[in-house]
Short mmCIF file of C-alpha atoms in Angstrom, two decimals:
data_model
loop_
_atom_site.label_atom_id
_atom_site.label_comp_id
_atom_site.label_asym_id
_atom_site.label_seq_id
_atom_site.Cartn_x
_atom_site.Cartn_y
_atom_site.Cartn_z
CA UNK A 1 -71.24 65.84 -63.25
CA UNK A 2 -71.77 65.61 -66.32
CA UNK A 3 -70.86 62.22 -67.64
CA UNK A 4 -70.06 64.61 -70.69
CA UNK A 5 -67.34 66.16 -67.68
CA UNK A 6 -66.41 63.58 -66.01
CA UNK A 7 -65.03 61.80 -70.12
CA UNK A 8 -62.96 64.92 -70.44
CA UNK A 9 -60.86 65.01 -66.57
CA UNK A 10 -60.19 61.29 -67.59
CA UNK A 11 -58.78 62.08 -71.66
CA UNK A 12 -57.14 64.74 -69.34
CA UNK A 13 -55.80 62.58 -66.49
CA UNK A 14 -54.40 59.72 -69.74
CA UNK A 15 -52.86 62.56 -71.66
CA UNK A 16 -51.17 63.84 -69.38
CA UNK A 17 -50.35 60.50 -67.69
CA UNK A 18 -48.91 59.63 -71.29
CA UNK A 19 -46.90 62.50 -71.47
CA UNK A 20 -44.51 61.34 -67.84
CA UNK A 21 -44.35 58.58 -69.34
CA UNK A 22 -42.88 59.53 -72.45
CA UNK A 23 -40.24 62.13 -70.65
CA UNK A 24 -39.24 59.11 -67.88
CA UNK A 25 -38.13 55.86 -70.33
CA UNK A 26 -37.99 52.63 -68.70
CA UNK A 27 -38.00 54.61 -65.27
CA UNK A 28 -42.03 54.99 -65.37
CA UNK A 29 -44.48 52.00 -63.85
CA UNK A 30 -48.42 52.93 -64.50
CA UNK A 31 -50.92 50.50 -63.39
CA UNK A 32 -55.26 51.63 -63.95
CA UNK A 33 -57.98 50.63 -61.62
CA UNK A 34 -56.26 50.44 -58.44
CA UNK A 35 -58.72 50.91 -56.11
CA UNK A 36 -60.57 53.71 -56.36
CA UNK A 37 -57.69 55.12 -57.99
CA UNK A 38 -57.87 55.30 -61.87
CA UNK A 39 -53.72 55.51 -61.87
CA UNK A 40 -51.07 54.81 -59.39
CA UNK A 41 -48.04 55.70 -61.67
CA UNK A 42 -43.95 54.97 -59.50
CA UNK A 43 -41.58 56.88 -61.44
CA UNK A 44 -37.67 56.97 -60.93
CA UNK A 45 -36.28 60.68 -61.00
CA UNK A 46 -32.66 59.79 -63.66
CA UNK A 47 -29.56 59.39 -61.82
CA UNK A 48 -30.63 60.06 -57.96
CA UNK A 49 -31.97 56.71 -55.40
CA UNK A 50 -35.69 57.53 -55.00
CA UNK A 51 -39.03 57.02 -55.81
CA UNK A 52 -42.12 58.46 -56.56
CA UNK A 53 -45.98 57.76 -56.23
CA UNK A 54 -48.28 59.26 -57.35
CA UNK A 55 -52.28 57.54 -57.15
CA UNK A 56 -54.73 60.00 -59.71
CA UNK A 57 -58.10 59.78 -57.77
CA UNK A 58 -60.48 59.56 -60.89
CA UNK A 59 -61.74 63.17 -59.45
CA UNK A 60 -58.43 64.32 -61.20
CA UNK A 61 -57.02 67.06 -61.19
CA UNK A 62 -60.43 68.91 -59.23
CA UNK A 63 -59.29 66.31 -56.80
CA UNK A 64 -54.95 66.45 -55.49
CA UNK A 65 -52.98 62.67 -55.90
CA UNK A 66 -51.96 61.44 -52.90
CA UNK A 67 -47.79 61.00 -53.22
CA UNK A 68 -45.51 58.85 -51.53
CA UNK A 69 -41.97 59.14 -51.47
CA UNK A 70 -39.30 56.52 -50.56
CA UNK A 71 -36.02 56.55 -51.17
CA UNK A 72 -33.16 54.08 -48.58
CA UNK A 73 -30.08 57.00 -49.00
CA UNK A 74 -32.67 59.17 -47.21
CA UNK A 75 -33.19 59.41 -43.70
CA UNK A 76 -37.27 59.07 -42.81
CA UNK A 77 -37.70 62.70 -41.14
CA UNK A 78 -36.60 63.90 -44.57
CA UNK A 79 -38.93 61.28 -46.50
CA UNK A 80 -41.48 63.10 -44.59
CA UNK A 81 -40.40 66.56 -44.97
CA UNK A 82 -40.42 66.09 -49.42
CA UNK A 83 -43.41 63.86 -49.43
CA UNK A 84 -45.10 67.34 -47.82
CA UNK A 85 -44.06 69.89 -49.44
CA UNK A 86 -45.01 68.24 -53.13
CA UNK A 87 -48.49 67.52 -50.57
CA UNK A 88 -48.87 71.30 -50.59
CA UNK A 89 -47.57 72.00 -54.14
CA UNK A 90 -50.23 69.47 -55.24
CA UNK A 91 -53.08 71.43 -53.38
CA UNK A 92 -52.29 75.19 -54.73
CA UNK A 93 -52.89 73.13 -58.23
CA UNK A 94 -55.73 72.01 -57.81
CA UNK A 95 -57.42 71.83 -61.18
CA UNK A 96 -54.68 71.84 -63.49
CA UNK A 97 -52.03 69.20 -64.73
CA UNK A 98 -48.89 68.65 -62.10
CA UNK A 99 -48.01 65.28 -62.47
CA UNK A 100 -44.24 66.38 -64.18
CA UNK A 101 -44.55 70.48 -62.09
CA UNK A 102 -44.60 67.86 -59.05
CA UNK A 103 -41.93 64.90 -60.30
CA UNK A 104 -39.96 68.53 -60.88
CA UNK A 105 -40.20 70.12 -57.59
CA UNK A 106 -39.16 66.70 -56.30
CA UNK A 107 -36.11 66.16 -57.92
CA UNK A 108 -35.10 69.45 -56.75
CA UNK A 109 -35.73 68.53 -53.09
CA UNK A 110 -34.34 65.77 -52.55
CA UNK A 111 -31.43 66.87 -53.79
CA UNK A 112 -32.26 69.98 -50.60
CA UNK A 113 -32.44 66.72 -49.06
CA UNK A 114 -28.71 65.24 -49.01
CA UNK A 115 -29.44 62.63 -52.08
CA UNK A 116 -26.80 63.19 -54.23
CA UNK A 117 -26.84 61.60 -58.31
CA UNK A 118 -25.95 57.96 -58.68
CA UNK A 119 -26.11 55.58 -61.42
CA UNK A 120 -30.01 54.82 -62.04
CA UNK A 121 -30.66 51.63 -63.49
CA UNK A 122 -33.67 51.36 -66.20
CA UNK A 123 -35.79 48.37 -66.64
CA UNK A 124 -37.66 47.08 -69.54
CA UNK A 125 -40.97 47.02 -69.78
CA UNK A 126 -44.06 49.90 -68.75
CA UNK A 127 -44.10 47.12 -65.57
CA UNK A 128 -41.73 46.99 -64.38
CA UNK A 129 -39.64 49.39 -62.13
CA UNK A 130 -35.81 48.11 -61.16
CA UNK A 131 -35.75 49.69 -57.34
CA UNK A 132 -32.84 49.77 -55.51
CA UNK A 133 -33.52 46.87 -53.72
CA UNK A 134 -33.73 44.69 -56.53
CA UNK A 135 -30.50 45.92 -57.27
CA UNK A 136 -28.72 44.85 -54.20
CA UNK A 137 -30.56 41.73 -54.40
CA UNK A 138 -29.27 41.30 -57.92
CA UNK A 139 -25.75 42.44 -56.78
CA UNK A 140 -25.22 40.49 -54.18
CA UNK A 141 -26.75 37.23 -56.24
CA UNK A 142 -23.41 38.01 -58.83
CA UNK A 143 -21.31 38.61 -55.85
CA UNK A 144 -22.42 34.71 -54.82
CA UNK A 145 -21.80 33.60 -57.89
CA UNK A 146 -18.46 35.00 -57.94
CA UNK A 147 -17.65 33.83 -54.94
CA UNK A 148 -18.58 29.97 -55.52
CA UNK A 149 -17.19 29.85 -58.98
CA UNK A 150 -13.80 30.57 -57.00
CA UNK A 151 -14.60 28.09 -53.88
CA UNK A 152 -14.34 25.32 -56.52
CA UNK A 153 -11.82 26.70 -58.28
CA UNK A 154 -9.31 26.96 -54.90
CA UNK A 155 -8.04 23.72 -54.00
CA UNK A 156 -9.84 22.36 -51.89
CA UNK A 157 -8.45 22.11 -48.20
CA UNK A 158 -5.62 18.64 -47.32
CA UNK A 159 -7.56 16.88 -44.53
CA UNK A 160 -6.89 16.60 -41.11
CA UNK A 161 -6.45 13.91 -38.58
CA UNK A 162 -8.86 13.87 -35.65
CA UNK A 163 -8.63 13.53 -32.61
CA UNK A 164 -10.02 10.26 -32.51
CA UNK A 165 -7.33 9.49 -34.03
CA UNK A 166 -4.47 10.95 -31.89
CA UNK A 167 -6.15 9.03 -28.81
CA UNK A 168 -6.05 5.59 -30.37
CA UNK A 169 -2.30 5.97 -32.22
CA UNK A 170 -1.13 7.38 -28.27
CA UNK A 171 -2.61 4.20 -26.52
CA UNK A 172 -2.17 1.38 -28.95
CA UNK A 173 1.68 2.01 -30.44
CA UNK A 174 3.77 1.07 -27.60
CA UNK A 175 5.95 3.28 -29.45
CA UNK A 176 4.96 6.30 -27.52
CA UNK A 177 4.97 6.42 -24.07
CA UNK A 178 1.69 7.70 -22.51
CA UNK A 179 2.51 9.86 -19.85
CA UNK A 180 4.79 12.14 -21.92
CA UNK A 181 1.39 13.55 -23.88
CA UNK A 182 -0.56 16.41 -22.44
CA UNK A 183 -4.24 16.61 -23.71
CA UNK A 184 -5.40 20.87 -24.14
CA UNK A 185 -9.35 20.60 -24.42
CA UNK A 186 -11.92 23.44 -23.14
CA UNK A 187 -13.57 22.54 -19.88
CA UNK A 188 -17.43 23.72 -20.11
CA UNK A 189 -16.71 26.17 -16.85
CA UNK A 190 -13.34 27.19 -16.66
CA UNK A 191 -11.81 27.38 -20.05
CA UNK A 192 -8.86 26.36 -21.85
CA UNK A 193 -6.90 23.86 -19.66
CA UNK A 194 -4.27 21.28 -20.24
CA UNK A 195 -4.09 17.39 -18.34
CA UNK A 196 -1.94 14.76 -18.87
CA UNK A 197 -2.88 12.12 -21.35
CA UNK A 198 -2.99 9.17 -18.72
CA UNK A 199 -5.39 10.95 -16.21
CA UNK A 200 -7.81 10.95 -18.99
CA UNK A 201 -10.56 7.43 -18.89
CA UNK A 202 -11.21 7.14 -23.20
CA UNK A 203 -13.80 4.78 -22.81
CA UNK A 204 -16.83 5.73 -24.11
CA UNK A 205 -18.11 8.61 -22.60
CA UNK A 206 -21.38 6.53 -21.47
CA UNK A 207 -19.47 3.21 -19.42
CA UNK A 208 -17.07 6.42 -16.91
CA UNK A 209 -18.76 7.06 -13.56
CA UNK A 210 -19.23 10.82 -12.21
CA UNK A 211 -15.94 10.74 -10.69
CA UNK A 212 -13.54 9.35 -13.67
CA UNK A 213 -12.13 12.57 -15.97
CA UNK A 214 -12.84 12.06 -19.58
CA UNK A 215 -14.18 15.19 -22.02
CA UNK A 216 -15.70 14.96 -25.85
CA UNK A 217 -13.06 14.92 -28.33
CA UNK A 218 -15.32 17.67 -30.69
CA UNK A 219 -13.41 20.26 -26.61
CA UNK A 220 -10.21 18.61 -27.57
CA UNK A 221 -7.39 21.42 -28.69
CA UNK A 222 -4.16 20.09 -29.41
CA UNK A 223 -1.97 17.50 -28.12
CA UNK A 224 1.89 18.71 -27.06
CA UNK A 225 4.73 15.35 -26.88
CA UNK A 226 6.73 16.98 -24.21
CA UNK A 227 6.26 20.77 -23.90
CA UNK A 228 6.37 20.41 -27.92
CA UNK A 229 2.19 20.85 -29.56
CA UNK A 230 2.31 18.22 -31.98
CA UNK A 231 -1.27 18.97 -32.32
CA UNK A 232 -3.26 21.81 -33.49
CA UNK A 233 -7.07 21.68 -34.06
CA UNK A 234 -7.36 26.11 -34.86
CA UNK A 235 -3.77 25.83 -36.94
CA UNK A 236 -4.53 22.70 -38.29
CA UNK A 237 -0.70 21.86 -37.76
CA UNK A 238 -1.04 17.39 -37.27
CA UNK A 239 2.84 15.66 -37.06
CA UNK A 240 0.61 13.15 -35.10
CA UNK A 241 0.69 11.77 -38.79
CA UNK A 242 2.11 13.99 -40.39
CA UNK A 243 -1.88 15.64 -42.25
CA UNK A 244 -2.34 18.65 -42.65
CA UNK A 245 -0.14 20.89 -42.21
CA UNK A 246 1.56 18.95 -40.55
CA UNK A 247 5.44 18.67 -42.35
CA UNK A 248 6.83 15.33 -39.71
CA UNK A 249 5.16 12.45 -38.10
CA UNK A 250 5.66 11.85 -34.56
CA UNK A 251 8.82 9.49 -34.22
CA UNK A 252 11.20 12.62 -35.97
CA UNK A 253 9.34 15.12 -33.35
CA UNK A 254 10.42 12.43 -30.42
CA UNK A 255 13.61 12.91 -32.21
CA UNK A 256 13.68 16.30 -32.06
CA UNK A 257 12.31 16.67 -28.96
CA UNK A 258 15.66 14.28 -27.36
CA UNK A 259 18.59 15.48 -28.79
CA UNK A 260 17.26 19.04 -27.50
CA UNK A 261 16.80 18.01 -24.25
CA UNK A 262 20.33 15.91 -25.02
CA UNK A 263 22.10 19.93 -26.27
CA UNK A 264 20.25 21.14 -23.47
CA UNK A 265 21.68 18.34 -20.80
CA UNK A 266 25.10 19.54 -22.15
CA UNK A 267 25.04 22.52 -21.40
CA UNK A 268 23.87 22.52 -17.23
CA UNK A 269 26.07 19.88 -16.71
CA UNK A 270 28.90 22.46 -18.04
CA UNK A 271 27.17 25.31 -16.15
CA UNK A 272 26.55 23.07 -13.22
CA UNK A 273 30.56 21.70 -13.39
CA UNK A 274 31.52 25.15 -13.38
CA UNK A 275 29.55 26.23 -10.11
CA UNK A 276 30.99 22.68 -8.40
CA UNK A 277 35.01 24.69 -9.05
CA UNK A 278 33.89 27.58 -7.20
CA UNK A 279 35.17 28.94 -4.02
CA UNK A 280 33.33 27.89 -1.03
CA UNK A 281 32.18 31.03 0.44
CA UNK A 282 34.74 31.72 3.74
CA UNK A 283 34.69 30.97 8.13
CA UNK A 284 33.52 34.32 9.12
CA UNK A 285 30.68 34.16 6.54
CA UNK A 286 29.21 31.59 8.23
CA UNK A 287 29.61 33.09 10.93
CA UNK A 288 28.25 36.24 10.53
CA UNK A 289 24.92 34.86 8.65
CA UNK A 290 24.60 32.65 12.13
CA UNK A 291 24.44 35.56 14.22
CA UNK A 292 21.77 37.71 12.59
CA UNK A 293 19.76 34.37 12.56
CA UNK A 294 19.54 30.24 13.99
CA UNK A 295 17.96 27.91 11.65
CA UNK A 296 15.89 24.81 12.58
CA UNK A 297 16.80 23.02 9.82
CA UNK A 298 19.27 22.75 7.09
CA UNK A 299 17.47 23.42 3.97
CA UNK A 300 18.91 26.74 1.32
CA UNK A 301 17.57 29.65 1.50
CA UNK A 302 16.39 29.86 -1.87
CA UNK A 303 13.02 27.03 -1.28
CA UNK A 304 14.61 24.09 -1.40
CA UNK A 305 13.78 21.64 1.38
CA UNK A 306 15.06 18.56 0.55
CA UNK A 307 15.00 16.25 4.20
CA UNK A 308 12.64 18.26 5.80
CA UNK A 309 11.33 17.12 10.02
CA UNK A 310 12.21 14.10 12.12
CA UNK A 311 9.58 11.26 11.22
CA UNK A 312 9.53 8.67 8.47
CA UNK A 313 5.86 8.71 9.20
CA UNK A 314 3.80 10.27 6.89
CA UNK A 315 2.86 13.40 7.55
CA UNK A 316 3.30 13.74 10.93
CA UNK A 317 6.50 13.77 12.77
CA UNK A 318 7.56 12.22 16.09
CA UNK A 319 10.50 12.95 18.70
CA UNK A 320 9.56 16.84 18.62
CA UNK A 321 11.01 18.10 21.36
CA UNK A 322 14.10 15.64 20.93
CA UNK A 323 16.78 17.24 18.55
CA UNK A 324 18.09 15.17 17.13
CA UNK A 325 21.91 14.93 16.85
CA UNK A 326 23.49 17.14 14.50
CA UNK A 327 20.30 19.93 14.46
CA UNK A 328 20.47 23.02 14.81
CA UNK A 329 19.04 23.09 17.73
CA UNK A 330 22.21 21.54 20.03
CA UNK A 331 23.97 25.00 20.42
CA UNK A 332 26.93 24.50 22.62
CA UNK A 333 28.66 27.39 24.02
CA UNK A 334 31.40 27.84 22.05
CA UNK A 335 29.49 28.46 19.11
CA UNK A 336 29.42 24.52 17.95
CA UNK A 337 26.12 22.95 16.87
CA UNK A 338 25.60 18.86 18.12
CA UNK A 339 29.51 18.54 18.76
CA UNK A 340 30.59 20.57 15.76
CA UNK A 341 31.85 24.04 15.21
CA UNK A 342 29.41 26.13 13.00
CA UNK A 343 32.37 26.17 9.92
CA UNK A 344 32.19 22.66 10.86
CA UNK A 345 28.24 22.05 9.91
CA UNK A 346 27.80 24.44 7.42
CA UNK A 347 31.21 22.29 4.92
CA UNK A 348 28.64 19.49 5.43
CA UNK A 349 25.54 21.79 4.35
CA UNK A 350 24.74 19.16 1.52
CA UNK A 351 24.37 20.68 -2.57
CA UNK A 352 22.65 18.11 -4.12
CA UNK A 353 19.64 15.68 -4.09
CA UNK A 354 17.75 13.09 -5.54
CA UNK A 355 14.34 13.73 -6.54
CA UNK A 356 11.17 12.80 -8.84
CA UNK A 357 9.62 15.85 -10.05
CA UNK A 358 6.37 17.05 -10.40
CA UNK A 359 5.16 17.01 -13.73
CA UNK A 360 1.38 15.74 -12.93
CA UNK A 361 -0.54 19.18 -14.19
CA UNK A 362 -3.70 18.06 -12.00
CA UNK A 363 -0.92 17.78 -8.80
CA UNK A 364 0.75 21.48 -10.02
CA UNK A 365 -2.63 23.01 -10.54
CA UNK A 366 -3.91 22.02 -6.73
CA UNK A 367 -0.66 23.53 -5.51
CA UNK A 368 -0.99 26.63 -6.95
CA UNK A 369 -5.22 26.94 -5.38
CA UNK A 370 -3.33 26.65 -2.13
CA UNK A 371 -0.33 28.75 -2.78
CA UNK A 372 -3.74 31.72 -3.44
CA UNK A 373 -5.14 30.83 -1.08
CA UNK A 374 -1.83 31.74 2.04
CA UNK A 375 -1.22 34.68 -0.38
CA UNK A 376 -4.02 35.88 -0.34
CA UNK A 377 -4.89 35.29 3.82
CA UNK A 378 -0.19 36.33 3.92
CA UNK A 379 0.64 38.25 1.70
CA UNK A 380 4.42 38.80 2.80
CA UNK A 381 4.33 34.89 1.57
CA UNK A 382 4.36 35.41 -1.56
CA UNK A 383 8.00 34.79 -2.31
CA UNK A 384 8.19 31.86 0.01
CA UNK A 385 6.05 29.99 -2.54
CA UNK A 386 7.68 27.03 -3.91
CA UNK A 387 7.30 27.56 -7.78
CA UNK A 388 5.23 24.91 -9.56
CA UNK A 389 7.88 24.24 -12.27
CA UNK A 390 10.28 23.38 -8.98
CA UNK A 391 7.69 20.81 -7.06
CA UNK A 392 9.91 17.86 -5.94
CA UNK A 393 10.08 14.92 -3.58
CA UNK A 394 13.26 15.03 -2.73
CA UNK A 395 14.86 11.21 -2.53
CA UNK A 396 18.79 11.25 -0.92
CA UNK A 397 20.71 14.63 -0.56
CA UNK A 398 24.50 14.96 -1.16
CA UNK A 399 27.81 16.32 -1.15
CA UNK A 400 29.34 17.11 -4.51
CA UNK A 401 32.34 20.08 -3.49
CA UNK A 402 33.74 18.75 -6.68
CA UNK A 403 33.60 18.80 -10.21
CA UNK A 404 35.39 14.97 -10.08
CA UNK A 405 33.50 13.96 -6.79
CA UNK A 406 29.58 15.63 -8.72
CA UNK A 407 31.52 13.42 -11.90
CA UNK A 408 32.38 11.03 -9.93
CA UNK A 409 28.67 10.80 -8.75
CA UNK A 410 27.09 10.64 -12.03
CA UNK A 411 28.88 7.91 -13.57
CA UNK A 412 28.31 6.17 -10.02
CA UNK A 413 24.28 6.61 -11.31
CA UNK A 414 24.49 5.97 -14.53
CA UNK A 415 26.71 2.35 -13.51
CA UNK A 416 24.00 0.85 -11.37
CA UNK A 417 20.87 2.13 -13.30
CA UNK A 418 20.06 -1.22 -13.88
CA UNK A 419 20.11 -2.99 -10.62
CA UNK A 420 17.24 0.46 -9.79
CA UNK A 421 15.72 -0.06 -12.93
CA UNK A 422 14.82 -3.85 -11.12
CA UNK A 423 13.32 -2.53 -7.47
CA UNK A 424 12.01 0.65 -9.49
CA UNK A 425 8.45 1.00 -7.37
CA UNK A 426 5.50 0.06 -9.54
CA UNK A 427 3.07 2.01 -8.13
CA UNK A 428 3.15 5.69 -7.69
CA UNK A 429 3.48 8.57 -5.30
CA UNK A 430 -0.09 9.72 -3.89
CA UNK A 431 -0.02 13.49 -2.53
CA UNK A 432 -3.44 14.00 -0.04
CA UNK A 433 -3.03 15.87 2.45
CA UNK A 434 -0.25 19.08 4.30
CA UNK A 435 1.34 19.27 7.07
CA UNK A 436 4.97 20.75 8.60
CA UNK A 437 6.99 21.25 9.85
CA UNK A 438 8.00 23.73 12.73
CA UNK A 439 5.34 25.87 11.55
CA UNK A 440 7.81 26.81 9.41
CA UNK A 441 6.99 24.88 6.10
CA UNK A 442 3.80 23.56 5.12
CA UNK A 443 4.40 20.63 1.84
CA UNK A 444 1.76 17.73 0.97
CA UNK A 445 2.86 14.22 2.09
CA UNK A 446 3.67 11.62 0.04
CA UNK A 447 0.89 8.94 0.78
CA UNK A 448 3.38 5.50 -0.56
CA UNK A 449 3.50 1.89 -1.11
CA UNK A 450 6.59 -0.34 0.49
CA UNK A 451 8.62 -0.45 -2.76
CA UNK A 452 8.95 2.85 -2.54
CA UNK A 453 10.50 3.65 0.76
CA UNK A 454 12.36 -0.21 -0.72
CA UNK A 455 13.64 1.26 -3.79
CA UNK A 456 14.96 5.03 -1.78
CA UNK A 457 17.33 2.26 0.95
CA UNK A 458 18.80 0.65 -2.52
CA UNK A 459 19.75 3.81 -4.14
CA UNK A 460 21.38 5.41 -0.81
CA UNK A 461 23.04 2.29 -0.31
CA UNK A 462 24.61 1.60 -3.79
CA UNK A 463 25.62 5.69 -4.23
CA UNK A 464 27.62 4.69 -0.87
CA UNK A 465 29.50 1.67 -1.88
CA UNK A 466 30.25 3.96 -4.59
CA UNK A 467 32.21 6.61 -2.93
CA UNK A 468 28.96 9.47 -2.50
CA UNK A 469 29.07 11.21 0.08
CA UNK A 470 24.49 11.37 1.80
CA UNK A 471 24.64 14.32 3.65
CA UNK A 472 20.71 13.73 5.55
CA UNK A 473 20.83 14.41 8.45
CA UNK A 474 17.45 13.69 9.28
CA UNK A 475 14.83 10.57 9.17
CA UNK A 476 13.45 10.23 5.76
CA UNK A 477 9.66 12.25 4.93
CA UNK A 478 8.68 11.83 1.90
CA UNK A 479 6.91 15.17 0.92
CA UNK A 480 6.81 18.08 -1.14
CA UNK A 481 7.03 21.61 0.04
CA UNK A 482 4.66 23.94 -1.11
CA UNK A 483 5.96 26.56 1.22
CA UNK A 484 8.97 27.55 3.35
CA UNK A 485 10.34 30.99 5.71
CA UNK A 486 13.02 32.12 4.44
CA UNK A 487 15.41 34.41 6.30
CA UNK A 488 14.43 37.14 4.28
CA UNK A 489 11.16 37.68 4.95
CA UNK A 490 11.27 36.23 8.15
CA UNK A 491 12.88 38.88 9.73
CA UNK A 492 10.83 41.61 7.16
CA UNK A 493 7.94 39.68 9.58
CA UNK A 494 9.34 38.60 13.31
CA UNK A 495 8.81 35.41 12.80
CA UNK A 496 9.85 32.99 10.88
CA UNK A 497 6.54 30.55 11.82
CA UNK A 498 3.88 30.55 9.72
CA UNK A 499 0.38 30.21 11.62
CA UNK A 500 -1.06 27.16 11.28
CA UNK A 501 -4.75 28.53 10.26
CA UNK A 502 -3.61 29.86 7.02
CA UNK A 503 -2.90 25.78 6.14
CA UNK A 504 -5.30 23.84 7.93
CA UNK A 505 -7.60 23.92 5.40
CA UNK A 506 -6.19 21.87 3.51
CA UNK A 507 -5.25 19.21 6.14
CA UNK A 508 -7.68 16.87 3.89
CA UNK A 509 -7.35 17.92 0.69
CA UNK A 510 -6.48 15.87 -2.90
CA UNK A 511 -3.50 16.88 -4.87
CA UNK A 512 -3.40 13.82 -7.02
CA UNK A 513 -0.98 10.88 -7.88
CA UNK A 514 2.42 12.09 -9.13
CA UNK A 515 3.70 8.90 -11.30
CA UNK A 516 7.53 8.24 -11.28
CA UNK A 517 9.41 7.77 -14.46
CA UNK A 518 12.51 10.30 -13.73
CA UNK A 519 14.96 10.88 -10.78
CA UNK A 520 16.96 14.17 -11.46
CA UNK A 521 20.26 14.88 -10.30
CA UNK A 522 20.02 18.33 -9.05
CA UNK A 523 22.40 21.23 -8.12
CA UNK A 524 21.87 23.77 -5.26
CA UNK A 525 21.96 26.24 -6.77
CA UNK A 526 19.93 28.86 -7.59
CA UNK A 527 20.58 29.38 -11.10
CA UNK A 528 17.31 26.70 -12.89
CA UNK A 529 17.27 25.90 -16.34
CA UNK A 530 14.73 27.44 -19.03
CA UNK A 531 11.79 25.29 -17.63
CA UNK A 532 11.95 26.56 -14.45
CA UNK A 533 12.77 23.26 -12.65
CA UNK A 534 16.39 23.09 -10.97
CA UNK A 535 20.14 22.41 -12.69
CA UNK A 536 19.86 18.75 -13.30
CA UNK A 537 23.52 17.36 -14.04
CA UNK A 538 21.44 14.08 -14.79
CA UNK A 539 18.18 12.33 -15.06
CA UNK A 540 18.09 8.51 -15.21
CA UNK A 541 14.53 7.17 -17.19
CA UNK A 542 13.29 3.91 -15.61
CA UNK A 543 10.55 1.32 -17.90
CA UNK A 544 7.21 1.32 -15.67
#
């Protein structure tokens, strides 16, 4: 090819490129001498989120340009179709000037492919094209700057005391009872859990043994004082120190809880007084009941098991084959029981009891796991399980048949509290193993120190001296009832006995320890408090 012809083609290409650049002011970038290409032209159509790149070979216009179309608003398949259309059109116009025609065709094809007109950002100079990516980047930077300025202008969140601060406060503040606090924390395997504050070792984690309950402070989610949350990490509430969103301190919370409990206690006392004034059922109703069912024990059918058993030994009972005087097994021909007419035996049934409530979350959880196993083995026993909120260890049973007798008992307990305090047990109750009464009642065995029995004996002695009727029909076996077969379930099952196979796996189960700090005077009425426990006309708190 003659040099004059090549020079003419180059001049024609320069002229056409200049014309394209003039028609797209601020939207055209031209780079010369890129590899085998004399020019690389990038054009952004007006008001479109797209770019068209023409790579002009040295033999243009005898050789068609390489065309690349880009847009973030179209799918790759649509862009490929537009590109192929432009390449085909360029092939038909070989030898002619074609760039402006191809740009116009590209705009038409992009519109047909669904690309809607949008804002086109002009660029400064001839060598800088502001495409969509740059636009988005600048918008993002602008937004980040705006957010930062807004954050700087906002008031900073108030500081909040940490879980470590709360732990140290509970440990070192003599005015706070550790057993009144509950810790909510995340267990790696079981999720959110609750345990008594006293159940944890708060030493350095590196120094505790593997069998000691300890938790990293960052897993603690909240603290409760009794049933009231006083510190909550997620909600930024601190009512221990009053920091962050806290509106009070722990001293205020304690006073509020005590006032609330006092009001509830008064309401419960009114309810119990009203129940005590109700007339007792007639002898005929009791007679009809016993014609339908013959019990081996004297406890109520609502699941209260107070003193069932026949031995003071832990977990076992002696003389099972030899009923005691007053036992339901001594039925005479005339319908009397143990020398007493059945009506009078029912008149002597206990209707109140004094107990230690099971409040340790770990003990409750493990007993409830026994419930789950028993129900899985025999679903009909579900309604026979003692709810976790009602678990207790009975100390003695009482007969308070009138409101006057109830008030006399309350006055007596308040009066002898100093004597009871002097003998109050220093050791917690240890719940370990499972046993039964006549295969009808399944219970957790309670292991205790000598001071526990001394306290129970003193309690009964002082009440008797005050004229309160103690109605313990059997020898004292400290226990926490897990399940008792009720009469309706026994009738439906055809037996009141529980198959020993379903509870023997728990004969050596470890439930934990329950600290003694309060004794409860409870009614055997079917009514319950709002927290699920029995109606309690009186709660006596002791210093351990």
